[in-house]
Amino acid sequence: MRAFVASYVNTYRNTFAVDVLERLNLVRVDEEFALRSESESSCKESTLQDESNEEPEAREKQPNGTVASADGSVSGGDDTAEGSKDEKEAVDPFLVAFKGERDPDHPHNWSVLKKVVVIIEIMLLTCVTYMGSAIYTPGQEEIQKEFHVGHVVGTLNLSMYVLGYGLGPMVFSPLSEFAIYGRQQLYIVTLFLFAMLQIGCALVGNIAGLVILRFITGILCSPSLATGAASIGDIVRPELVPIFIGMWSIGAVAAPVTGPLLGASMVVAKNWRWIFWLLMWMSSALLILLVFFFPETGEDNIIYRRCVRIRKITGNDKYYTFKAREEAKLTLKDISVVALYRPFEIIVKEPIVLALDVYIALCYGTFYLFFEAFPIVFSGVYRFTLIELGLAYMGFCVGCVFAYAISLTFLTQYGAKQVQRNRFTPETFLVLAMGVCWCLPLSLFLFGWAASVHWTLPMLAEIFFVICVFNLFQATFSYLAMSYPKHMASVFAGNGIMRAGFACAFPLFGKAMYDNLAIKGYPVAWGSSLLGFFSVGLAIIPFFLYKYGPYLRSKSRFTG
């Protein structure tokens, strides 16, 4: 039993369960080099003390001795009296860092099985929390009847949830980058609160309480959406990141459209309250899995944890990490500027960011508008049952398969060749957006005007919609990441806010728009066409940026 526990602790160190056991002094996570570093540091201190007693002239003539860094590596001395700041830090015996490229604690050096487990957990976390946005929609009619409210008020439960996970990253994204917090603790704490508040949603007695709880749970679900891709990037080597981010994105798209099917099953079997009981049990089961098998993936936090253990083992508080020391200098004003002001500053001052944010926001808002249009089409025209209506969303899942295949083909057949020819630029990603942008207006016109022909045609429109939106997201985020490397967090935070704003607003006016623009036999034709015309105009953006993007980036003070 002891051997099993020791093996688990060694393999899944830095998980929440091991953290708790470690704090209770029930287990000890070994840092085998720590004691050696301590003794070497002691020797170094005595050497420095002896040197301080020498004459300055003699000390200048003597070369620096060989010293051991905190990671156990040995570094040779300099022949000059004064070295650069970086050189001094490199031989600082109290600076804690990874033990070279093969350090087993570095996420890139984890076993394949451990990486697979972590990636699956991130995808499950994203799916469960993202599913919460639309899982309630099959019960909206019952909610409206029970609380005696209209359609717009009932739709607030969807809109507020989406708004919540748009605002949440403004807080959680900066926190996840701090060495003392990392990603794992944020995932665990917010998922626990998310699961517990589902009990409140299931037992709530008024519509105001339900809307407020939905907004709070939307905020709590945002860490997986804000930093899920970053967690995958932590453990996967750079050249493989686009492949695994694409896989993660499939879950992010498929989760909201799977939610209505599960929600409909609960409504038919019990009532709308069981939707939230189901979500509670799903998130609780996932929480248990993460507590035991989800380690910290952020490099800075892993090193900080190592530093804390070394301090505890040696009793010496002089050990430190570079990132934690730099963060200690930050003021509340510095953090507020990065988290609250800079995302909006970049949107206002950067035409590239503004244009792509608007394009992405329209796509995102249209995606959530489908949750208003589908009942009108499939229930109103084709007389689908509640379960059949949930199945109607599966066209989006099928579209993900085709969209991901197109993305991989682009990366391997075009992107890789551009790299080999040394012609790869940020605008290379826009070629993908240029190739699929026509699918968005096609899907909207097809969905609107084929709604009275046969039910397979609107579902075919779902496939074209995902082919465009999925790859547009991949191309846009990659383009922005390469164009604004120093301000990536702020750029993505601003994009998330704008997406959430559109996705929050569109469902609120969606039904009224479709009803007012409906014509006989075509209930969503002109409403969908209106969005289609906007998408045609916005499709010019990737072509424009492909030609003028380099010039605009050269004039920007935010590009790296």
Coordinates of C-alpha atoms in Angstrom, one line a residue, residues 28-536:
R28 CA 6.1 14.2 1.6
V29 CA 7.0 15.1 -2.0
D30 CA 10.7 14.5 -2.5
E31 CA 12.9 17.1 -4.0
E32 CA 16.0 15.0 -4.1
F33 CA 18.4 17.8 -5.2
A34 CA 17.2 20.1 -2.4
L35 CA 19.4 18.8 0.4
R36 CA 22.4 18.7 -1.9
S37 CA 21.7 22.3 -3.0
E38 CA 21.5 23.3 0.7
S39 CA 24.9 21.9 1.5
E40 CA 26.4 23.4 -1.6
S41 CA 24.7 26.7 -0.8
S42 CA 26.3 26.6 2.7
C43 CA 29.7 26.0 1.1
K44 CA 29.0 28.9 -1.2
E45 CA 28.0 31.2 1.6
S46 CA 31.2 30.3 3.5
T47 CA 33.3 30.9 0.4
L48 CA 31.6 34.3 -0.1
Q49 CA 32.3 35.2 3.5
D50 CA 36.0 34.3 3.1
E51 CA 36.2 36.3 -0.1
S52 CA 34.7 39.3 1.7
N53 CA 37.6 39.3 4.1
E54 CA 40.2 39.4 1.4
E55 CA 41.7 42.6 0.0
P56 CA 39.7 44.0 -2.9
E57 CA 42.7 43.9 -5.2
A58 CA 43.3 40.2 -4.5
R59 CA 39.7 39.4 -5.0
E60 CA 39.6 41.1 -8.4
K61 CA 42.6 39.1 -9.6
Q62 CA 41.0 35.7 -8.5
P63 CA 38.6 34.0 -10.9
N64 CA 35.2 33.2 -9.5
G65 CA 34.8 29.6 -8.2
T66 CA 32.6 27.0 -9.5
V67 CA 29.1 27.1 -7.8
A68 CA 26.0 25.0 -7.8
S69 CA 22.7 26.5 -8.7
A70 CA 19.5 25.6 -6.8
D71 CA 18.5 23.1 -9.4
G72 CA 21.6 21.0 -8.7
S73 CA 23.5 21.9 -11.8
V74 CA 27.1 23.0 -11.6
S75 CA 28.2 26.2 -13.3
G76 CA 31.7 27.4 -14.0
G77 CA 32.9 30.8 -12.8
D78 CA 33.6 33.9 -14.8
D79 CA 37.1 35.3 -15.1
T80 CA 35.9 38.9 -14.7
A81 CA 35.0 40.6 -11.4
E82 CA 31.7 41.8 -12.7
G83 CA 29.2 39.7 -14.7
S84 CA 25.9 40.7 -16.2
K85 CA 22.7 40.5 -14.1
D86 CA 21.6 37.4 -16.0
E87 CA 24.9 35.7 -15.3
K88 CA 24.7 36.4 -11.6
E89 CA 21.2 35.0 -11.5
A90 CA 22.3 31.9 -13.4
V91 CA 24.8 31.1 -10.6
D92 CA 22.6 32.3 -7.7
P93 CA 22.4 29.3 -5.3
F94 CA 19.0 30.4 -4.1
L95 CA 17.3 30.8 -7.5
V96 CA 15.0 27.8 -8.0
A97 CA 14.6 26.6 -11.6
F98 CA 14.1 23.5 -13.7
K99 CA 17.0 21.1 -13.8
G100 CA 17.7 21.4 -17.5
E101 CA 15.6 20.3 -20.5
R102 CA 15.1 16.8 -19.1
D103 CA 13.7 17.8 -15.7
P104 CA 10.9 15.3 -15.0
D105 CA 8.7 18.0 -13.4
H106 CA 8.6 20.0 -16.6
P107 CA 5.2 19.3 -18.4
H108 CA 6.9 18.6 -21.7
N109 CA 8.8 15.6 -20.1
W110 CA 5.7 13.9 -18.6
S111 CA 4.9 10.4 -19.8
V112 CA 2.5 10.0 -22.8
L113 CA -0.1 8.5 -20.5
K114 CA 0.0 11.3 -18.1
K115 CA -0.3 13.9 -20.9
V116 CA -3.3 12.0 -22.4
V117 CA -5.0 11.9 -19.1
V118 CA -4.5 15.7 -18.5
I119 CA -5.7 16.6 -22.1
I120 CA -8.8 14.4 -21.7
E121 CA -9.6 16.1 -18.3
I122 CA -9.2 19.6 -19.8
M123 CA -11.6 18.6 -22.7
L124 CA -14.1 17.1 -20.2
L125 CA -13.9 20.2 -18.0
T126 CA -14.6 22.4 -21.0
C127 CA -17.4 20.3 -22.2
V128 CA -19.2 20.1 -18.8
T129 CA -19.0 23.7 -18.0
Y130 CA -19.7 24.9 -21.6
M131 CA -22.6 22.5 -21.8
G132 CA -24.2 24.5 -19.0
S133 CA -25.0 27.4 -21.3
A134 CA -27.6 25.7 -23.4
I135 CA -28.6 22.6 -21.4
Y136 CA -31.4 24.5 -19.7
T137 CA -33.1 25.6 -23.0
P138 CA -35.5 22.6 -23.3
G139 CA -36.9 23.5 -19.9
Q140 CA -37.3 27.2 -20.7
E141 CA -41.0 26.9 -21.5
E142 CA -41.7 25.1 -18.2
I143 CA -39.7 27.7 -16.4
Q144 CA -41.7 30.5 -17.9
K145 CA -44.9 28.9 -17.0
E146 CA -43.9 28.1 -13.4
F147 CA -42.6 31.6 -12.7
H148 CA -45.2 33.4 -14.9
V149 CA -42.7 35.3 -17.0
G150 CA -42.3 36.0 -20.8
H151 CA -39.9 34.7 -23.3
V152 CA -37.3 37.4 -23.0
V153 CA -37.1 37.1 -19.2
G154 CA -36.8 33.3 -19.6
T155 CA -34.0 33.7 -22.1
L156 CA -32.0 35.7 -19.6
N157 CA -30.9 32.4 -18.1
L158 CA -29.0 31.7 -21.3
S159 CA -27.8 35.3 -21.9
M160 CA -26.5 35.9 -18.4
Y161 CA -24.6 32.6 -18.3
V162 CA -22.9 33.5 -21.6
L163 CA -22.2 37.1 -20.3
G164 CA -20.7 35.6 -17.1
Y165 CA -18.2 33.4 -18.9
G166 CA -17.2 36.4 -21.1
L167 CA -16.4 38.6 -18.1
G168 CA -14.8 35.9 -15.9
P169 CA -11.6 35.6 -17.9
M170 CA -10.8 39.3 -17.1
V171 CA -10.2 38.0 -13.5
F172 CA -9.2 34.4 -13.9
S173 CA -6.8 34.7 -16.9
P174 CA -4.4 37.1 -15.1
L175 CA -4.7 35.1 -11.9
S176 CA -3.8 31.9 -13.7
E177 CA -0.5 33.5 -14.9
F178 CA 0.6 34.3 -11.4
A179 CA 3.2 31.9 -10.1
I180 CA 1.6 31.6 -6.6
Y181 CA -1.8 30.6 -8.1
G182 CA -1.3 28.7 -11.3
R183 CA -4.1 27.0 -13.1
Q184 CA -5.0 23.8 -11.2
Q185 CA -6.2 25.6 -8.0
L186 CA -8.5 27.9 -10.1
Y187 CA -10.0 24.9 -11.9
I188 CA -10.7 23.0 -8.7
V189 CA -12.1 25.9 -6.6
T190 CA -14.3 27.3 -9.3
L191 CA -15.6 23.8 -10.4
F192 CA -16.5 23.0 -6.8
L193 CA -18.5 26.3 -6.5
F194 CA -20.0 25.7 -9.9
A195 CA -21.2 22.2 -8.9
M196 CA -22.6 23.5 -5.5
L197 CA -24.5 26.4 -7.1
Q198 CA -26.3 23.9 -9.4
I199 CA -28.1 22.8 -6.3
G200 CA -29.3 26.3 -5.8
C201 CA -30.5 26.4 -9.5
A202 CA -32.4 23.2 -8.9
L203 CA -34.1 24.4 -5.8
V204 CA -34.6 28.1 -6.6
G205 CA -38.1 29.5 -6.0
N206 CA -38.2 32.6 -8.3
I207 CA -36.9 33.7 -11.6
A208 CA -34.7 36.5 -10.3
G209 CA -32.7 34.0 -8.1
L210 CA -32.3 31.7 -11.1
V211 CA -31.0 34.4 -13.4
I212 CA -28.5 35.6 -10.7
L213 CA -27.3 32.0 -10.1
R214 CA -26.9 31.4 -13.8
F215 CA -24.8 34.6 -14.1
I216 CA -22.5 33.5 -11.2
T217 CA -22.2 30.0 -12.5
G218 CA -21.3 31.4 -15.9
I219 CA -18.4 33.4 -14.3
L220 CA -17.3 30.2 -12.4
C221 CA -17.2 28.1 -15.6
S222 CA -14.9 30.6 -17.4
P223 CA -11.5 29.3 -16.3
S224 CA -11.7 26.3 -18.5
L225 CA -12.8 28.4 -21.4
A226 CA -10.2 31.1 -20.7
T227 CA -7.1 29.0 -20.0
G228 CA -8.0 25.5 -21.2
A229 CA -6.1 26.0 -24.4
A230 CA -3.2 27.5 -22.4
S231 CA -3.1 24.3 -20.2
I232 CA -2.8 22.2 -23.3
G233 CA -0.1 24.5 -24.6
D234 CA 1.8 23.9 -21.3
I235 CA 2.2 20.2 -21.8
V236 CA 2.4 19.8 -25.6
R237 CA 5.4 20.8 -27.6
P238 CA 4.9 24.0 -29.7
E239 CA 4.8 22.2 -33.1
L240 CA 1.9 20.0 -31.9
V241 CA -0.1 22.7 -30.2
P242 CA -2.4 23.5 -33.2
I243 CA -3.4 19.9 -33.5
F244 CA -4.4 19.5 -29.9
I245 CA -6.0 22.9 -29.7
G246 CA -8.2 21.9 -32.6
M247 CA -9.2 18.7 -30.7
W248 CA -10.0 20.9 -27.6
S249 CA -12.0 23.2 -29.8
I250 CA -14.2 20.4 -31.0
G251 CA -15.3 19.8 -27.5
A252 CA -15.9 23.5 -27.0
V253 CA -18.3 23.5 -30.0
A254 CA -19.9 20.2 -29.4
A255 CA -20.7 20.8 -25.7
P256 CA -23.3 23.5 -26.1
V257 CA -25.2 21.6 -28.9
T258 CA -25.1 18.4 -26.9
G259 CA -26.7 20.2 -23.9
P260 CA -30.2 20.5 -25.3
L261 CA -30.4 16.8 -25.9
L262 CA -29.5 16.0 -22.3
G263 CA -31.7 18.7 -21.0
A264 CA -34.6 17.5 -23.0
S265 CA -34.1 14.0 -21.6
M266 CA -34.4 15.4 -18.1
V267 CA -37.5 17.4 -18.9
V268 CA -39.3 14.5 -20.4
A269 CA -38.3 12.1 -17.6
K270 CA -38.8 14.4 -14.7
N271 CA -39.0 18.2 -14.9
W272 CA -36.8 21.2 -15.6
R273 CA -35.2 21.1 -12.2
W274 CA -33.6 17.8 -13.0
I275 CA -31.5 19.6 -15.7
F276 CA -29.5 21.2 -12.9
W277 CA -29.4 18.1 -10.8
L278 CA -27.8 16.3 -13.8
L279 CA -25.3 19.2 -14.3
M280 CA -24.5 19.0 -10.6
W281 CA -23.7 15.3 -10.7
M282 CA -21.7 15.6 -13.9
S283 CA -19.6 18.4 -12.5
S284 CA -19.1 16.7 -9.2
A285 CA -17.9 13.5 -10.8
L286 CA -15.5 15.5 -12.9
L287 CA -14.4 17.4 -9.8
I288 CA -13.4 14.1 -8.1
L289 CA -11.4 13.1 -11.1
L290 CA -9.6 16.4 -11.3
V291 CA -8.8 16.4 -7.5
F292 CA -6.8 13.2 -7.8
F293 CA -5.5 13.2 -11.3
F294 CA -5.1 16.8 -12.6
P295 CA -1.6 18.2 -11.8
E296 CA -0.5 21.8 -12.1
T297 CA 0.5 22.5 -15.7
G298 CA 1.9 26.1 -15.4
E299 CA 5.7 26.1 -15.4
D300 CA 5.9 29.1 -13.1
N301 CA 3.6 27.6 -10.5
I302 CA 5.4 24.2 -10.6
I303 CA 8.7 26.0 -9.9
Y304 CA 7.1 28.0 -7.1
R305 CA 5.8 24.8 -5.5
R306 CA 9.3 23.4 -5.7
C307 CA 10.7 26.5 -4.1
V308 CA 8.2 26.2 -1.2
R309 CA 9.2 22.6 -0.6
I310 CA 12.9 23.4 -0.6
R311 CA 12.3 26.2 2.0
K312 CA 10.4 23.7 4.1
I313 CA 13.1 21.0 3.8
T314 CA 16.1 23.3 4.4
G315 CA 14.5 25.8 6.8
N316 CA 16.0 28.5 4.6
D317 CA 13.7 31.2 3.4
K318 CA 16.3 32.7 1.0
Y319 CA 15.2 30.4 -1.9
Y320 CA 13.1 32.2 -4.4
T321 CA 11.8 32.0 -8.0
F322 CA 12.4 34.7 -10.5
K323 CA 8.7 35.1 -11.6
A324 CA 7.4 35.2 -8.0
R325 CA 9.9 37.8 -7.1
E326 CA 9.0 40.0 -10.1
E327 CA 5.2 39.6 -9.3
A328 CA 5.8 40.7 -5.8
K329 CA 6.7 44.1 -7.2
L330 CA 3.4 44.6 -9.0
T331 CA 0.8 47.0 -7.6
L332 CA -2.9 46.7 -7.8
K333 CA -2.8 49.5 -10.4
D334 CA -0.4 47.5 -12.6
I335 CA -2.7 44.4 -12.4
S336 CA -5.9 46.5 -13.1
V337 CA -4.3 48.2 -16.1
V338 CA -3.5 44.8 -17.7
A339 CA -6.8 43.1 -16.8
L340 CA -9.4 45.9 -17.1
Y341 CA -8.0 48.8 -19.2
R342 CA -5.7 47.4 -21.8
P343 CA -8.1 45.0 -23.5
F344 CA -10.4 47.9 -24.4
E345 CA -7.5 50.2 -25.3
I346 CA -6.2 47.7 -27.8
I347 CA -9.7 47.2 -29.3
V348 CA -10.1 51.0 -29.8
K349 CA -6.6 51.7 -31.1
E350 CA -6.0 48.6 -33.2
P351 CA -8.1 48.3 -36.4
I352 CA -6.9 44.7 -36.9
V353 CA -8.2 43.6 -33.5
L354 CA -11.5 45.6 -33.8
A355 CA -12.3 44.1 -37.2
L356 CA -11.6 40.5 -36.3
D357 CA -13.4 40.9 -32.9
V358 CA -16.5 42.1 -34.7
Y359 CA -16.3 39.3 -37.2
I360 CA -15.9 36.6 -34.5
A361 CA -18.5 38.2 -32.3
L362 CA -21.1 38.1 -35.1
C363 CA -20.3 34.4 -35.6
Y364 CA -20.6 33.7 -31.9
G365 CA -23.9 35.6 -31.6
T366 CA -25.3 33.8 -34.6
F367 CA -24.4 30.5 -33.0
Y368 CA -26.4 31.2 -29.9
L369 CA -29.2 32.7 -32.0
F370 CA -29.7 29.1 -33.3
F371 CA -31.1 28.2 -29.9
E372 CA -33.9 30.6 -30.6
A373 CA -34.4 29.6 -34.3
F374 CA -34.3 25.8 -33.9
P375 CA -37.6 25.5 -31.9
I376 CA -39.3 27.8 -34.5
V377 CA -38.1 25.6 -37.4
F378 CA -37.9 22.0 -36.1
S379 CA -40.8 22.2 -33.5
G380 CA -43.0 24.7 -35.4
V381 CA -42.5 23.5 -39.0
Y382 CA -41.5 19.8 -38.7
R383 CA -43.3 19.1 -35.4
F384 CA -40.3 17.6 -33.7
T385 CA -40.7 16.4 -30.2
L386 CA -38.5 17.8 -27.4
I387 CA -36.0 14.9 -27.8
E388 CA -36.0 15.1 -31.6
L389 CA -35.3 18.8 -31.2
G390 CA -32.3 18.0 -29.1
L391 CA -31.1 15.6 -31.8
A392 CA -31.5 18.3 -34.4
Y393 CA -28.4 20.0 -33.0
M394 CA -26.2 17.0 -33.8
G395 CA -25.5 18.5 -37.3
F396 CA -23.0 20.8 -35.5
C397 CA -21.1 17.8 -34.1
V398 CA -20.9 16.3 -37.6
G399 CA -19.6 19.6 -38.9
C400 CA -16.8 19.6 -36.3
V401 CA -15.4 16.5 -37.9
F402 CA -15.2 18.1 -41.4
A403 CA -14.0 21.4 -39.9
Y404 CA -11.1 19.8 -38.0
A405 CA -10.1 17.8 -41.1
I406 CA -9.9 21.0 -43.1
S407 CA -7.8 22.6 -40.3
L408 CA -5.3 19.8 -40.2
T409 CA -5.1 19.7 -44.0
F410 CA -4.3 23.4 -44.1
L411 CA -1.6 23.1 -41.4
T412 CA 0.1 20.1 -43.0
Q413 CA -0.3 20.9 -46.6
Y414 CA 0.0 24.7 -46.7
G415 CA 1.3 26.1 -43.4
A416 CA 4.1 23.6 -43.1
K417 CA 5.3 24.3 -46.6
Q418 CA 5.3 28.0 -46.0
V419 CA 7.5 27.4 -43.0
Q420 CA 9.9 25.3 -45.1
R421 CA 10.1 28.0 -47.7
N422 CA 10.7 30.6 -45.0
R423 CA 7.6 32.5 -46.1
F424 CA 5.5 32.0 -43.0
T425 CA 4.0 35.2 -41.6
P426 CA 0.9 35.9 -39.4
E427 CA -1.1 36.5 -42.6
T428 CA -0.5 32.9 -43.5
F429 CA -3.3 31.9 -41.1
L430 CA -5.7 34.3 -42.9
V431 CA -5.5 32.0 -46.0
L432 CA -7.6 29.5 -44.0
A433 CA -10.2 32.2 -43.1
M434 CA -10.3 33.3 -46.8
G435 CA -11.0 29.7 -47.9
V436 CA -14.0 29.1 -45.6
C437 CA -15.6 32.5 -45.1
W438 CA -18.1 31.8 -47.9
C439 CA -19.6 28.9 -45.8
L440 CA -21.1 31.3 -43.2
P441 CA -23.5 33.2 -45.5
L442 CA -24.3 29.9 -47.4
S443 CA -25.3 28.3 -44.1
L444 CA -27.5 31.2 -43.1
F445 CA -29.3 31.5 -46.4
L446 CA -29.7 27.7 -46.7
F447 CA -31.1 27.5 -43.1
G448 CA -33.5 30.3 -43.7
W449 CA -35.0 29.5 -47.1
A450 CA -34.9 25.7 -46.9
A451 CA -36.8 25.5 -43.6
S452 CA -40.0 24.4 -45.3
V453 CA -38.5 21.9 -47.8
H454 CA -37.1 19.0 -45.8
W455 CA -35.6 18.8 -42.3
T456 CA -32.3 17.5 -43.6
L457 CA -31.5 20.8 -45.3
P458 CA -31.4 23.0 -42.2
M459 CA -29.2 20.3 -40.6
L460 CA -26.9 20.5 -43.6
A461 CA -26.7 24.2 -43.0
E462 CA -25.3 23.4 -39.5
I463 CA -22.4 21.6 -41.1
F464 CA -21.4 24.6 -43.3
F465 CA -21.8 26.9 -40.4
V466 CA -19.3 24.9 -38.2
I467 CA -16.8 24.5 -41.1
C468 CA -16.6 28.3 -41.3
V469 CA -16.8 29.3 -37.7
F470 CA -14.5 26.6 -36.4
N471 CA -11.7 27.4 -38.8
L472 CA -12.3 31.2 -38.6
F473 CA -11.7 30.9 -34.8
Q474 CA -8.5 28.8 -35.4
A475 CA -7.2 31.3 -38.0
T476 CA -8.1 34.4 -36.1
F477 CA -6.7 33.4 -32.7
S478 CA -3.4 32.2 -34.3
Y479 CA -3.1 35.4 -36.3
L480 CA -3.7 37.6 -33.3
A481 CA -1.4 35.5 -31.1
M482 CA 1.5 35.9 -33.6
S483 CA 0.7 39.6 -34.2
Y484 CA 0.5 40.6 -30.6
P485 CA 2.7 38.2 -28.6
K486 CA 3.4 40.7 -25.8
H487 CA -0.2 41.5 -25.3
M488 CA -1.8 38.2 -26.1
A489 CA -3.8 37.9 -22.8
S490 CA -5.3 41.4 -23.3
V491 CA -6.1 40.8 -26.9
F492 CA -7.9 37.5 -26.1
A493 CA -9.7 39.0 -23.1
G494 CA -11.1 41.8 -25.3
N495 CA -12.2 39.3 -27.9
G496 CA -13.9 37.2 -25.2
I497 CA -15.8 40.2 -23.9
M498 CA -17.0 41.2 -27.3
R499 CA -18.0 37.6 -28.2
A500 CA -19.9 37.3 -24.9
G501 CA -21.7 40.7 -25.5
F502 CA -23.0 39.6 -28.9
A503 CA -23.9 36.1 -27.7
C504 CA -25.7 37.6 -24.7
A505 CA -27.7 40.1 -26.7
F506 CA -28.6 38.0 -29.8
P507 CA -30.9 35.5 -28.1
L508 CA -32.8 38.3 -26.3
F509 CA -34.1 39.8 -29.5
G510 CA -33.9 36.6 -31.7
K511 CA -37.4 35.4 -31.4
A512 CA -38.9 38.8 -31.9
M513 CA -36.7 39.4 -35.0
Y514 CA -37.7 36.1 -36.5
D515 CA -41.4 36.6 -35.8
N516 CA -41.5 40.2 -37.2
L517 CA -39.6 39.2 -40.4
A518 CA -41.4 35.9 -40.9
I519 CA -43.4 35.3 -44.2
K520 CA -45.8 32.5 -44.9
G521 CA -44.0 29.2 -45.1
Y522 CA -40.6 30.7 -44.2
P523 CA -40.6 31.6 -40.5
V524 CA -36.8 32.3 -40.2
A525 CA -36.0 33.2 -43.9
W526 CA -35.5 37.0 -43.7
G527 CA -34.1 36.9 -40.1
S528 CA -31.4 34.5 -41.2
S529 CA -30.8 36.4 -44.5
L530 CA -30.3 39.6 -42.5
L531 CA -27.4 38.0 -40.7
G532 CA -26.3 36.4 -44.0
F533 CA -25.9 39.9 -45.6
F534 CA -23.8 41.1 -42.6
S535 CA -21.6 38.0 -42.9
V536 CA -21.0 38.7 -46.6

